[in-house]
GROMACS .gro file of C-alpha atoms in nm:
model
  211
    1MET     CA    1   6.137  -7.793   1.561
    2SER     CA    2   6.183  -8.031   1.852
    3GLU     CA    3   6.335  -7.753   2.061
    4SER     CA    4   6.032  -7.529   2.005
    5ILE     CA    5   5.797  -7.809   2.105
    6GLY     CA    6   5.995  -7.872   2.422
    7THR     CA    7   5.995  -7.503   2.504
    8GLU     CA    8   5.618  -7.476   2.456
    9ALA     CA    9   5.563  -7.776   2.681
   10GLU     CA   10   5.733  -7.596   2.967
   11VAL     CA   11   5.521  -7.281   2.937
   12PRO     CA   12   5.279  -7.254   3.234
   13SER     CA   13   4.918  -7.319   3.136
   14TRP     CA   14   4.608  -7.314   3.352
   15THR     CA   15   4.446  -7.582   3.137
   16ARG     CA   16   4.743  -7.815   3.188
   17ALA     CA   17   4.750  -7.737   3.559
   18THR     CA   18   4.378  -7.809   3.589
   19ARG     CA   19   4.413  -8.133   3.395
   20ASP     CA   20   4.703  -8.247   3.612
   21PHE     CA   21   4.518  -8.148   3.929
   22ILE     CA   22   4.210  -8.351   3.834
   23GLY     CA   23   4.416  -8.640   3.699
   24LYS     CA   24   4.610  -8.678   4.023
   25ARG     CA   25   4.309  -8.654   4.254
   26LEU     CA   26   4.044  -8.826   4.044
   27PRO     CA   27   4.185  -9.075   3.793
   28LEU     CA   28   3.936  -9.227   3.551
   29ALA     CA   29   3.999  -9.566   3.711
   30HIS     CA   30   3.854  -9.425   4.034
   31PHE     CA   31   3.577  -9.221   3.875
   32LEU     CA   32   3.449  -9.511   3.660
   33PRO     CA   33   3.563  -9.827   3.841
   34ASP     CA   34   3.480 -10.168   3.697
   35ARG     CA   35   3.540 -10.349   4.026
   36GLN     CA   36   3.455 -10.284   4.388
   37PRO     CA   37   3.579 -10.445   4.711
   38ALA     CA   38   3.381 -10.742   4.839
   39TYR     CA   39   3.254 -10.553   5.143
   40VAL     CA   40   3.061 -10.313   4.918
   41GLY     CA   41   2.808 -10.595   4.880
   42SER     CA   42   2.687 -10.523   5.235
   43TRP     CA   43   2.343 -10.362   5.265
   44VAL     CA   44   2.485 -10.061   5.448
   45TYR     CA   45   2.648  -9.951   5.123
   46VAL     CA   46   2.321  -9.974   4.929
   47PHE     CA   47   2.144  -9.691   5.111
   48GLY     CA   48   2.349  -9.422   4.938
   49VAL     CA   49   2.253  -9.551   4.593
   50ALA     CA   50   1.890  -9.584   4.705
   51THR     CA   51   1.900  -9.221   4.819
   52ILE     CA   52   2.022  -9.107   4.478
   53ALA     CA   53   1.755  -9.317   4.304
   54SER     CA   54   1.485  -9.161   4.521
   55LEU     CA   55   1.626  -8.816   4.449
   56ALA     CA   56   1.601  -8.885   4.076
   57TRP     CA   57   1.230  -8.967   4.113
   58VAL     CA   58   1.178  -8.654   4.323
   59MET     CA   59   1.345  -8.438   4.059
   60LEU     CA   60   1.157  -8.597   3.769
   61SER     CA   61   0.814  -8.572   3.930
   62GLY     CA   62   0.895  -8.222   4.056
   63VAL     CA   63   0.978  -8.099   3.707
   64ILE     CA   64   0.645  -8.232   3.580
   65LEU     CA   65   0.455  -8.066   3.865
   66ALA     CA   66   0.632  -7.735   3.811
   67PHE     CA   67   0.553  -7.746   3.439
   68PHE     CA   68   0.177  -7.795   3.479
   69GLY     CA   69   0.117  -7.597   3.799
   70PRO     CA   70  -0.093  -7.626   4.117
   71GLN     CA   71  -0.435  -7.645   3.951
   72TRP     CA   72  -0.325  -7.947   3.747
   73TRP     CA   73  -0.191  -8.143   4.043
   74HIS     CA   74  -0.502  -8.067   4.253
   75VAL     CA   75  -0.778  -8.117   3.995
   76THR     CA   76  -0.677  -8.380   3.739
   77GLY     CA   77  -0.634  -8.747   3.812
   78LEU     CA   78  -0.294  -8.765   3.646
   79GLY     CA   79  -0.182  -8.456   3.835
   80ARG     CA   80  -0.281  -8.608   4.167
   81PHE     CA   81  -0.095  -8.925   4.072
   82VAL     CA   82   0.226  -8.737   3.988
   83ASN     CA   83   0.185  -8.534   4.306
   84SER     CA   84   0.159  -8.859   4.503
   85VAL     CA   85   0.468  -8.996   4.329
   86HIS     CA   86   0.653  -8.679   4.427
   87PHE     CA   87   0.533  -8.702   4.787
   88TRP     CA   88   0.620  -9.068   4.839
   89SER     CA   89   0.952  -9.029   4.661
   90VAL     CA   90   1.038  -8.765   4.918
   91GLN     CA   91   0.943  -9.004   5.198
   92ALA     CA   92   1.165  -9.275   5.049
   93LEU     CA   93   1.442  -9.020   5.000
   94PHE     CA   94   1.446  -8.924   5.367
   95ILE     CA   95   1.421  -9.285   5.486
   96PHE     CA   96   1.717  -9.396   5.277
   97MET     CA   97   1.911  -9.077   5.350
   98VAL     CA   98   1.875  -9.120   5.726
   99LEU     CA   99   1.970  -9.488   5.701
  100HIS     CA  100   2.271  -9.389   5.491
  101LEU     CA  101   2.365  -9.121   5.742
  102TRP     CA  102   2.334  -9.356   6.039
  103GLY     CA  103   2.520  -9.634   5.862
  104GLN     CA  104   2.811  -9.411   5.770
  105TYR     CA  105   2.816  -9.255   6.116
  106PHE     CA  106   2.851  -9.588   6.294
  107MET     CA  107   3.114  -9.690   6.039
  108ALA     CA  108   3.311  -9.372   6.117
  109SER     CA  109   3.318  -9.286   5.748
  110TRP     CA  110   3.527  -8.976   5.807
  111ARG     CA  111   3.834  -9.197   5.850
  112ASP     CA  112   4.138  -9.188   5.622
  113GLY     CA  113   4.094  -8.833   5.497
  114ARG     CA  114   3.722  -8.860   5.420
  115ALA     CA  115   3.610  -8.585   5.660
  116PRO     CA  116   3.519  -8.344   5.374
  117THR     CA  117   3.302  -8.615   5.218
  118TRP     CA  118   3.122  -8.664   5.548
  119MET     CA  119   3.072  -8.289   5.597
  120VAL     CA  120   2.927  -8.243   5.249
  121GLY     CA  121   2.686  -8.529   5.318
  122VAL     CA  122   2.567  -8.361   5.638
  123VAL     CA  123   2.518  -8.032   5.451
  124ILE     CA  124   2.310  -8.217   5.190
  125TRP     CA  125   2.092  -8.357   5.467
  126LEU     CA  126   2.035  -8.011   5.615
  127VAL     CA  127   1.955  -7.858   5.276
  128MET     CA  128   1.712  -8.144   5.211
  129ILE     CA  129   1.522  -8.055   5.529
  130VAL     CA  130   1.484  -7.694   5.415
  131THR     CA  131   1.377  -7.814   5.070
  132ALA     CA  132   1.112  -8.041   5.219
  133PHE     CA  133   0.986  -7.753   5.433
  134THR     CA  134   0.947  -7.522   5.134
  135GLY     CA  135   0.782  -7.809   4.949
  136TYR     CA  136   0.514  -7.840   5.215
  137LEU     CA  137   0.459  -7.464   5.192
  138SER     CA  138   0.416  -7.491   4.814
  139GLN     CA  139   0.131  -7.743   4.815
  140GLN     CA  140  -0.138  -7.476   4.780
  141ASN     CA  141  -0.384  -7.647   5.014
  142PHE     CA  142  -0.500  -7.618   5.374
  143ASP     CA  143  -0.203  -7.823   5.491
  144SER     CA  144   0.046  -7.574   5.348
  145GLN     CA  145  -0.148  -7.279   5.492
  146TRP     CA  146  -0.154  -7.439   5.836
  147ILE     CA  147   0.220  -7.509   5.825
  148GLY     CA  148   0.295  -7.156   5.706
  149VAL     CA  149   0.083  -6.985   5.972
  150ASN     CA  150   0.239  -7.193   6.249
  151ALA     CA  151   0.592  -7.157   6.116
  152LYS     CA  152   0.594  -6.782   6.061
  153ASP     CA  153   0.634  -6.699   6.429
  154ALA     CA  154   0.930  -6.935   6.463
  155ILE     CA  155   1.092  -6.790   6.150
  156ASN     CA  156   1.029  -6.434   6.268
  157SER     CA  157   1.167  -6.503   6.615
  158SER     CA  158   1.490  -6.631   6.463
  159GLY     CA  159   1.531  -6.319   6.252
  160GLY     CA  160   1.477  -6.509   5.930
  161GLY     CA  161   1.147  -6.332   5.874
  162ALA     CA  162   1.341  -6.031   5.748
  163PHE     CA  163   1.443  -6.238   5.445
  164PHE     CA  164   1.185  -6.516   5.414
  165ASN     CA  165   0.807  -6.489   5.428
  166VAL     CA  166   0.670  -6.839   5.466
  167LEU     CA  167   0.322  -6.711   5.378
  168ASN     CA  168   0.445  -6.585   5.041
  169PHE     CA  169   0.373  -6.868   4.799
  170GLY     CA  170   0.575  -6.714   4.516
  171GLN     CA  171   0.889  -6.683   4.726
  172MET     CA  172   0.865  -7.030   4.879
  173TYR     CA  173   0.778  -7.192   4.546
  174GLY     CA  174   1.065  -7.018   4.368
  175ILE     CA  175   1.312  -7.124   4.635
  176HIS     CA  176   1.175  -7.478   4.628
  177VAL     CA  177   1.185  -7.536   4.253
  178MET     CA  178   1.487  -7.326   4.157
  179LEU     CA  179   1.748  -7.236   4.419
  180LEU     CA  180   1.744  -7.542   4.643
  181PRO     CA  181   1.737  -7.806   4.365
  182ILE     CA  182   2.039  -7.641   4.202
  183GLY     CA  183   2.223  -7.642   4.534
  184ILE     CA  184   2.132  -8.005   4.604
  185THR     CA  185   2.242  -8.115   4.257
  186VAL     CA  186   2.579  -7.945   4.292
  187LEU     CA  187   2.634  -8.088   4.641
  188VAL     CA  188   2.533  -8.441   4.541
  189ILE     CA  189   2.768  -8.435   4.242
  190LEU     CA  190   3.046  -8.307   4.466
  191HIS     CA  191   2.968  -8.581   4.719
  192ILE     CA  192   2.983  -8.853   4.453
  193VAL     CA  193   3.312  -8.716   4.318
  194GLN     CA  194   3.456  -8.717   4.670
  195VAL     CA  195   3.348  -9.078   4.722
  196ARG     CA  196   3.501  -9.178   4.389
  197ALA     CA  197   3.824  -8.995   4.465
  198LYS     CA  198   3.877  -9.156   4.806
  199GLY     CA  199   3.686  -9.479   4.749
  200VAL     CA  200   3.424  -9.626   4.979
  201VAL     CA  201   3.532  -9.652   5.339
  202ARG     CA  202   3.639  -9.991   5.469
  203PRO     CA  203   3.444 -10.151   5.754
  204ILE     CA  204   3.588 -10.106   6.100
  205GLU     CA  205   3.816 -10.397   6.174
  206GLY     CA  206   3.690 -10.605   6.465
  207LYS     CA  207   3.916 -10.730   6.741
  208GLY     CA  208   4.038 -11.086   6.719
  209ARG     CA  209   3.926 -11.354   6.960
  210GLY     CA  210   4.254 -11.345   7.142
  211ALA     CA  211   4.242 -10.970   7.198
   0.00000   0.00000   0.00000
């Protein structure tokens, strides 16, 4: 009986390989730490969490807006309130995201094998810009029409007009509420996992007085 168990343990298995791969690169102690280094108390490390908190408000208010539709968020008082929450959450999101990006840039956060984490963060920032653009086009007011009319020539000149029509509300709204949020969610989760796997980057060591 013991020999059969030992033989089975040596049989290659993709589930065992996946478990070992994840266990080596992302132990539970790293994924759910109960302690952090003292330097994490610095404000520069708070901007990433503030960005995620703002993103949560954007997602929540966006789901409510998508459920009730444009007429609700333009006509009713509650709809206008939720629309305002969505708008100002986006403003907070970009403020904290840019502060987070600047802070990590000046800290050279790509050090010690963290370059993939940095690159994913930059991709998130770029996708966020496109998401905000499609959001402005989805407002269903004069502002969105003005932005669409002025943006169509730039999109067409780049060749993107063959695939994207910024004056097509259905296309822009679908991209804004479906494709881009899914992409952002996946990228943010990947970014968090990368941070947990490598840990937060240490501050750059300053030179001593005698240097």
